Short mmCIF file of C-alpha atoms in Angstrom, two decimals:
data_model
loop_
_atom_site.label_atom_id
_atom_site.label_comp_id
_atom_site.label_asym_id
_atom_site.label_seq_id
_atom_site.Cartn_x
_atom_site.Cartn_y
_atom_site.Cartn_z
CA MET A 212 -61.64 -61.23 -63.36
CA THR A 213 -63.57 -60.13 -66.41
CA ARG A 214 -61.92 -58.86 -69.57
CA ASN A 215 -63.25 -55.33 -68.86
CA ALA A 216 -61.96 -55.41 -65.30
CA ILE A 217 -58.52 -56.47 -66.50
CA LEU A 218 -58.52 -53.67 -69.07
CA LEU A 219 -59.52 -51.07 -66.50
CA ALA A 220 -56.83 -52.26 -64.08
CA THR A 221 -54.21 -52.11 -66.81
CA VAL A 222 -55.18 -48.53 -67.71
CA ALA A 223 -55.03 -47.53 -64.06
CA LEU A 224 -51.56 -49.00 -63.63
CA PHE A 225 -50.34 -47.26 -66.80
CA ALA A 226 -51.67 -43.90 -65.59
CA ALA A 227 -50.00 -44.33 -62.24
CA ALA A 228 -46.72 -45.19 -63.93
CA CYS A 229 -46.97 -42.06 -66.07
CA ASN A 230 -47.51 -39.89 -63.00
CA ASP A 231 -44.48 -41.44 -61.30
CA ASN A 232 -42.29 -41.17 -64.39
CA PRO A 233 -40.58 -37.74 -64.62
CA THR A 234 -39.52 -38.28 -68.21
CA GLY A 235 -42.72 -39.26 -69.94
CA GLY A 236 -46.50 -39.41 -69.84
CA ALA A 237 -49.18 -36.77 -70.07
CA ASN A 238 -48.67 -35.59 -66.47
CA ALA A 239 -44.88 -35.98 -66.39
CA ALA A 240 -43.12 -33.73 -63.90
CA PRO A 241 -40.72 -31.14 -65.39
CA THR A 242 -36.98 -31.69 -65.23
CA VAL A 243 -33.82 -29.67 -65.77
CA ILE A 244 -32.31 -30.94 -69.02
CA SER A 245 -29.15 -28.79 -69.18
CA THR A 246 -27.16 -26.28 -67.18
CA ASN A 247 -24.44 -23.73 -67.77
CA PRO A 248 -21.88 -24.04 -66.28
CA ASN A 249 -22.09 -27.78 -66.61
CA SER A 250 -22.18 -29.94 -63.53
CA ALA A 251 -18.62 -30.36 -62.21
CA GLY A 252 -17.48 -27.85 -64.83
CA THR A 253 -14.29 -25.88 -64.36
CA GLY A 254 -13.09 -22.54 -65.68
CA ALA A 255 -16.46 -20.83 -65.25
CA SER A 256 -16.59 -17.08 -65.75
CA ARG A 257 -16.52 -15.07 -62.53
CA ASN A 258 -19.44 -12.91 -63.57
CA GLY A 259 -21.28 -15.12 -66.05
CA ALA A 260 -24.93 -16.03 -65.67
CA ILE A 261 -25.82 -19.45 -64.22
CA THR A 262 -28.56 -20.93 -66.39
CA ALA A 263 -30.84 -23.94 -66.37
CA VAL A 264 -33.03 -25.20 -69.21
CA PHE A 265 -36.24 -27.04 -68.33
CA SER A 266 -37.94 -29.85 -70.22
CA GLU A 267 -41.08 -27.71 -70.61
CA ALA A 268 -42.42 -24.22 -69.98
CA MET A 269 -42.50 -23.34 -66.30
CA GLU A 270 -44.72 -21.04 -64.27
CA PRO A 271 -42.59 -17.84 -64.26
CA SER A 272 -43.70 -16.76 -60.79
CA THR A 273 -42.17 -19.94 -59.32
CA ILE A 274 -38.73 -19.25 -60.80
CA ASN A 275 -37.28 -16.77 -58.35
CA ALA A 276 -34.50 -16.11 -55.86
CA THR A 277 -36.10 -18.54 -53.43
CA THR A 278 -36.34 -21.51 -55.78
CA PHE A 279 -33.12 -20.81 -57.76
CA THR A 280 -30.15 -20.23 -55.47
CA LEU A 281 -26.36 -20.14 -55.51
CA ALA A 282 -23.98 -20.76 -52.64
CA GLN A 283 -20.29 -20.95 -51.90
CA GLY A 284 -20.18 -23.67 -49.29
CA VAL A 285 -22.90 -22.68 -46.82
CA THR A 286 -22.71 -18.99 -47.73
CA PRO A 287 -25.50 -17.80 -50.04
CA VAL A 288 -24.58 -15.67 -53.06
CA THR A 289 -27.15 -13.00 -53.87
CA GLY A 290 -28.25 -12.55 -57.46
CA VAL A 291 -31.02 -11.60 -59.84
CA VAL A 292 -33.16 -14.44 -61.21
CA THR A 293 -35.06 -14.16 -64.49
CA TYR A 294 -37.01 -16.63 -66.61
CA THR A 295 -37.64 -16.63 -70.38
CA GLY A 296 -39.00 -19.42 -72.60
CA THR A 297 -37.75 -22.54 -70.85
CA THR A 298 -34.56 -20.99 -69.44
CA ALA A 299 -33.93 -19.71 -65.94
CA LYS A 300 -31.00 -17.36 -65.39
CA LEU A 301 -29.26 -16.31 -62.18
CA VAL A 302 -26.83 -13.38 -62.41
CA PRO A 303 -24.71 -12.97 -59.24
CA SER A 304 -24.74 -9.50 -57.72
CA VAL A 305 -20.98 -9.57 -57.20
CA ALA A 306 -18.09 -11.16 -59.07
CA LEU A 307 -17.45 -14.73 -57.96
CA ALA A 308 -14.13 -15.57 -56.36
CA SER A 309 -11.27 -17.03 -58.39
CA ASN A 310 -10.79 -20.81 -58.51
CA THR A 311 -13.67 -21.40 -56.10
CA SER A 312 -16.39 -24.05 -56.02
CA TYR A 313 -20.04 -23.01 -56.06
CA THR A 314 -23.31 -24.94 -55.87
CA ALA A 315 -26.48 -23.98 -57.74
CA THR A 316 -29.85 -25.38 -56.67
CA ILE A 317 -33.35 -25.34 -58.13
CA SER A 318 -35.94 -26.56 -55.63
CA THR A 319 -39.17 -28.42 -56.21
CA GLY A 320 -40.92 -25.13 -55.50
CA ALA A 321 -40.45 -24.52 -59.24
CA THR A 322 -43.55 -25.76 -61.09
CA ASP A 323 -44.75 -26.06 -64.64
CA LEU A 324 -47.78 -24.20 -66.01
CA SER A 325 -50.16 -26.83 -64.64
CA GLY A 326 -48.67 -26.57 -61.15
CA THR A 327 -46.70 -29.81 -61.30
CA PRO A 328 -43.47 -29.38 -59.31
CA LEU A 329 -40.01 -30.19 -60.54
CA ALA A 330 -39.55 -33.97 -60.48
CA VAL A 331 -36.59 -33.79 -58.11
CA LEU A 332 -34.52 -31.06 -56.55
CA LYS A 333 -31.75 -30.10 -59.01
CA THR A 334 -28.29 -29.40 -57.62
CA TRP A 335 -25.05 -28.96 -59.53
CA GLY A 336 -21.60 -27.65 -58.74
CA PHE A 337 -18.92 -25.85 -60.74
CA THR A 338 -15.56 -24.14 -60.19
CA THR A 339 -14.64 -20.67 -61.38
CA VAL A 340 -11.65 -19.86 -63.53
CA LEU A 341 -8.27 -19.51 -61.83
CA THR A 342 -7.23 -15.86 -62.06
CA PRO A 343 -3.59 -15.22 -61.15
CA ALA A 344 -3.13 -12.03 -59.13
CA ASN A 345 -1.52 -10.42 -62.16
CA GLY A 346 -4.12 -11.61 -64.65
CA PRO A 347 -3.29 -13.38 -67.92
CA ALA A 348 0.10 -13.57 -69.60
CA THR A 349 1.01 -10.48 -71.56
CA VAL A 350 0.49 -10.23 -75.32
CA ASP A 351 3.76 -10.35 -77.26
CA LEU A 352 3.75 -7.53 -79.80
CA GLY A 353 7.00 -8.58 -81.43
CA THR A 354 8.47 -5.82 -83.59
CA ALA A 355 5.05 -4.14 -83.76
CA GLY A 356 5.97 -2.88 -80.31
CA ASP A 357 8.67 -0.71 -81.94
CA TYR A 358 5.92 1.65 -83.12
CA VAL A 359 3.52 3.92 -81.28
CA LEU A 360 1.34 3.89 -84.39
CA LEU A 361 1.29 1.14 -87.00
CA ALA A 362 -1.25 0.84 -89.81
CA LYS A 363 -1.71 -0.92 -93.14
CA SER A 364 -3.77 1.38 -95.35
CA GLY A 365 -3.24 4.95 -94.16
CA VAL A 366 -2.33 7.44 -91.42
CA SER A 367 -3.78 10.94 -91.38
CA THR A 368 -3.85 13.93 -89.06
CA THR A 369 -5.47 17.33 -88.83
CA GLY A 370 -4.84 20.07 -86.30
CA THR A 371 -1.85 20.30 -84.00
CA THR A 372 -1.06 16.66 -83.33
CA SER A 373 1.82 15.46 -81.17
CA VAL A 374 3.18 11.93 -81.53
CA VAL A 375 5.95 10.57 -79.30
CA GLY A 376 7.36 7.40 -80.87
CA ASP A 377 7.77 5.96 -84.35
CA ILE A 378 5.06 5.66 -87.01
CA GLY A 379 4.92 2.82 -89.54
CA LEU A 380 2.74 2.22 -92.61
CA SER A 381 2.71 -0.92 -94.76
CA PRO A 382 1.83 -2.13 -97.36
CA ALA A 383 0.49 1.33 -98.26
CA ALA A 384 3.06 3.87 -99.44
CA ALA A 385 4.16 7.14 -97.83
CA SER A 386 1.71 9.10 -99.98
CA LEU A 387 -1.02 7.78 -97.67
CA ILE A 388 0.59 9.40 -94.63
CA THR A 389 -1.12 12.78 -94.76
CA GLY A 390 -1.07 15.95 -92.67
CA PHE A 391 2.41 15.41 -91.23
CA ALA A 392 4.44 17.48 -93.74
CA LEU A 393 7.08 14.76 -93.98
CA THR A 394 10.63 15.63 -94.89
CA ASP A 395 11.55 14.98 -98.49
CA PRO A 396 13.32 13.10 -99.89
CA PRO A 397 13.12 10.27 -97.39
CA THR A 398 15.84 7.66 -96.84
CA THR A 399 15.00 4.66 -94.69
CA PHE A 400 12.66 7.02 -92.82
CA SER A 401 11.33 10.56 -92.87
CA THR A 402 10.58 13.01 -90.08
CA SER A 403 7.88 15.49 -89.14
CA SER A 404 7.67 18.44 -86.78
CA LEU A 405 4.62 16.70 -85.29
CA VAL A 406 6.50 13.49 -84.48
CA ASN A 407 9.14 12.99 -81.80
CA GLY A 408 10.47 9.92 -83.60
CA ASN A 409 10.77 8.60 -87.13
CA VAL A 410 8.16 7.88 -89.79
CA TYR A 411 8.53 4.69 -91.86
CA ALA A 412 6.68 3.62 -95.00
CA SER A 413 6.78 0.58 -97.27
CA ASP A 414 8.31 2.46 -100.22
CA TYR A 415 11.33 3.82 -98.31
CA ASP A 416 14.85 2.49 -98.68
CA PRO A 417 15.79 -0.99 -97.42
CA PRO A 418 15.66 -2.47 -94.85
CA THR A 419 12.49 -0.49 -94.04
CA PRO A 420 10.09 -2.43 -96.34
CA ALA A 421 11.15 -5.79 -94.90
CA ASN A 422 11.07 -4.46 -91.33
CA LEU A 423 7.55 -3.13 -91.78
CA THR A 424 6.33 -6.38 -93.32
CA THR A 425 7.56 -8.20 -90.24
CA ALA A 426 6.03 -5.64 -87.89
CA VAL A 427 2.62 -5.88 -89.57
CA LEU A 428 2.73 -9.67 -89.36
CA ASP A 429 3.65 -9.37 -85.68
CA MET A 430 0.72 -6.98 -85.16
CA GLU A 431 -1.67 -9.49 -86.73
CA THR A 432 -0.21 -12.31 -84.64
CA ALA A 433 -0.67 -10.26 -81.48
CA PHE A 434 -4.30 -9.57 -82.42
CA THR A 435 -4.91 -13.29 -82.97
CA ASP A 436 -3.25 -14.13 -79.67
CA ALA A 437 -5.34 -11.64 -77.70
CA ALA A 438 -8.55 -12.70 -79.46
CA GLY A 439 -7.84 -16.39 -78.90
CA ARG A 440 -7.32 -16.36 -75.14
CA THR A 441 -9.77 -18.72 -73.45
CA LEU A 442 -11.45 -19.06 -70.06
CA PRO A 443 -12.32 -15.39 -69.52
CA ASP A 444 -12.60 -14.18 -65.95
CA PHE A 445 -15.50 -11.93 -66.89
CA THR A 446 -17.99 -12.20 -69.76
CA GLU A 447 -20.41 -9.53 -71.03
CA LEU A 448 -19.54 -7.33 -68.06
CA GLY A 449 -21.99 -4.44 -67.77
CA ALA A 450 -23.66 -5.63 -71.00
CA GLY A 451 -20.83 -3.79 -72.74
CA ASN A 452 -21.04 -0.56 -70.72
CA ILE A 453 -18.13 -0.42 -68.26
CA GLY A 454 -18.57 3.17 -67.15
CA GLY A 455 -17.76 3.82 -63.49
CA LEU A 456 -16.27 0.37 -62.90
CA THR A 457 -12.94 -0.49 -61.29
CA LEU A 458 -11.42 -3.51 -63.02
CA ALA A 459 -8.74 -5.82 -61.67
CA PRO A 460 -6.22 -7.56 -63.92
CA GLY A 461 -7.88 -10.31 -65.93
CA LEU A 462 -9.32 -11.51 -69.22
CA TYR A 463 -12.57 -9.78 -70.17
CA LYS A 464 -14.77 -10.92 -73.06
CA TRP A 465 -17.75 -9.38 -74.87
CA GLY A 466 -19.75 -10.70 -77.82
CA THR A 467 -20.84 -7.11 -78.43
CA GLY A 468 -19.22 -3.70 -78.58
CA VAL A 469 -17.89 -1.91 -75.50
CA ASP A 470 -18.75 1.63 -74.44
CA ILE A 471 -16.77 3.75 -72.01
CA PRO A 472 -19.10 6.65 -71.18
CA ALA A 473 -18.13 9.99 -69.65
CA ALA A 474 -17.90 8.33 -66.22
CA GLY A 475 -14.75 6.57 -67.45
CA VAL A 476 -13.26 3.36 -66.12
CA THR A 477 -10.47 2.55 -63.66
CA LEU A 478 -7.92 -0.23 -64.08
CA GLU A 479 -6.37 -1.00 -60.71
CA GLY A 480 -3.53 -3.43 -60.11
CA GLY A 481 0.17 -3.97 -59.62
CA ALA A 482 3.05 -3.13 -61.92
CA ASN A 483 2.89 -6.61 -63.48
CA GLY A 484 -0.90 -6.72 -63.79
CA VAL A 485 -2.23 -7.50 -67.28
CA TRP A 486 -5.64 -6.66 -68.73
CA ILE A 487 -6.91 -8.16 -71.99
CA PHE A 488 -10.24 -6.91 -73.32
CA GLN A 489 -11.73 -9.10 -76.07
CA ILE A 490 -14.30 -6.97 -77.93
CA ALA A 491 -16.27 -8.60 -80.75
CA GLN A 492 -17.55 -5.33 -82.18
CA ASP A 493 -16.62 -1.65 -81.72
CA LEU A 494 -14.87 0.14 -78.87
CA THR A 495 -16.43 3.57 -78.28
CA VAL A 496 -14.94 6.02 -75.78
CA ALA A 497 -17.16 9.00 -75.00
CA ASP A 498 -16.08 12.62 -75.13
CA ALA A 499 -13.97 13.54 -72.08
CA ALA A 500 -14.01 9.96 -70.76
CA ILE A 501 -10.89 8.91 -68.86
CA VAL A 502 -9.29 5.49 -68.56
CA THR A 503 -7.56 5.79 -65.18
CA LEU A 504 -4.64 3.61 -64.12
CA ALA A 505 -4.62 3.03 -60.35
CA GLY A 506 -2.16 1.35 -58.06
CA SER A 507 0.94 0.58 -60.12
CA ALA A 508 -0.94 -0.37 -63.31
CA GLN A 509 0.95 0.34 -66.54
CA ALA A 510 -0.41 1.23 -69.96
CA LYS A 511 1.97 -1.21 -71.64
CA ASN A 512 0.12 -4.09 -69.96
CA VAL A 513 -3.38 -3.13 -71.12
CA PHE A 514 -4.56 -4.69 -74.39
CA TRP A 515 -7.79 -3.69 -76.14
CA GLN A 516 -8.44 -6.30 -78.85
CA VAL A 517 -11.14 -4.78 -81.03
CA ALA A 518 -12.70 -6.71 -83.92
CA GLY A 519 -14.53 -3.60 -85.11
CA GLN A 520 -13.60 0.08 -85.03
CA ALA A 521 -12.06 1.93 -82.09
CA THR A 522 -13.26 5.52 -81.66
CA LEU A 523 -11.82 7.80 -78.98
CA GLY A 524 -14.04 10.80 -78.33
CA THR A 525 -13.16 14.48 -78.14
CA THR A 526 -10.71 15.20 -75.26
CA ALA A 527 -10.88 11.57 -74.12
CA ASN A 528 -7.90 10.38 -72.08
CA PHE A 529 -7.13 6.78 -72.98
CA LYS A 530 -4.56 4.25 -71.77
CA GLY A 531 -3.40 0.97 -73.30
CA ILE A 532 -2.58 -0.75 -76.55
CA ILE A 533 -5.35 -0.93 -79.15
CA LEU A 534 -5.14 -3.91 -81.49
CA SER A 535 -7.89 -3.12 -83.99
CA GLN A 536 -8.96 -5.17 -86.96
CA THR A 537 -10.30 -2.02 -88.63
CA LEU A 538 -10.04 1.74 -88.10
CA ILE A 539 -8.69 3.56 -85.05
CA SER A 540 -10.11 7.09 -84.94
CA MET A 541 -9.00 9.70 -82.41
CA ASN A 542 -11.15 12.81 -82.25
CA THR A 543 -10.11 16.37 -81.44
CA GLY A 544 -7.98 16.69 -78.35
CA THR A 545 -7.70 12.97 -77.58
CA VAL A 546 -4.83 12.08 -75.27
CA MET A 547 -3.58 8.51 -75.50
CA LEU A 548 -0.79 6.80 -73.58
CA GLY A 549 -0.26 3.54 -75.42
CA ARG A 550 -0.06 2.25 -78.99
CA ALA A 551 -2.47 2.42 -81.91
CA LEU A 552 -2.02 -0.73 -84.01
CA ALA A 553 -4.60 -0.97 -86.79
CA GLN A 554 -5.08 -3.45 -89.61
CA THR A 555 -6.58 -0.66 -91.72
CA ALA A 556 -6.03 3.05 -90.97
CA VAL A 557 -5.46 5.45 -88.09
CA THR A 558 -6.89 8.99 -88.10
CA LEU A 559 -5.81 11.72 -85.67
CA ASP A 560 -7.18 15.19 -84.96
CA ALA A 561 -5.05 17.40 -82.73
CA THR A 562 -4.21 14.21 -80.88
CA ASN A 563 -1.51 13.66 -78.25
CA LEU A 564 -0.25 10.10 -78.70
CA THR A 565 2.64 8.86 -76.56
CA ASN A 566 4.22 5.42 -76.41
CA PRO A 567 4.15 3.80 -72.96
CA ALA A 568 7.18 3.17 -70.79
CA PRO A 569 9.04 0.01 -71.89
#
């Protein structure tokens, strides 16, 4: 064989090898290089998106509900499939079952921009998070639970407010509790015609200062506990808008703020059911919106951990314990059954705030 013939044969063999090799060569077939949840992963969110990242840009029209599927055993799970950049995303139409194995599949019907199909069919399995019937363990408030309202920098009210339970403020002094017409001089506490309970401040007689210091530390610990819970049952539910939904006990997580529009939201569960809402930004409750407790659900078992500001709209009817890293603001006519525990201030305007049943 001549030198030229040998060279041509070598080039031909190399080209063939490139076409057969899914990981290299000019005409290499696309592959799936990563998935979320991971293959054989556990603790997957029950409403999280299932995603796959390809080794190259794909033809968008070939990434669809036919080529990207999800199943529980032999039962298909319906969902919406989208494709952006090199990432395909499948969002199930319904919440996945607790502690259940699912299988995701991307077929070779998915092709790259040149029409080359996926090198091999991609299949991976994962298991959803185990959600006890009653949801996560409760958040221990410690002595912060002795107060219906606890703040660090100030408490103010306007209008005809009604508070059932004790109020605490520390390290700020009583001068930053405004609008309550507190009795003077105080002892270990003062009182107000607007408060069915006692009002405590850091500059009152002992042991109040020490008690409040402990309560504030307990409030911060409870916030950290709620924020640090892992393996959420639901992530980014409703893209932060939970209006009109009925939510079972569980751990809910958002990397954004959460809005409760006028349609309100329903929390349905047993007497021991626990809800923890991890909110990375603000909590905004619309005017007249209602948080409804259904079944035997109790306000004392609902925890709204808010990294930003919590704002309850005019005549809103809210249930649960707000653990806010910043301001809690209650607009005119707000009704709240729960506790307002803020690491800055709490403002009230003709608000009806009542501590929940122990």
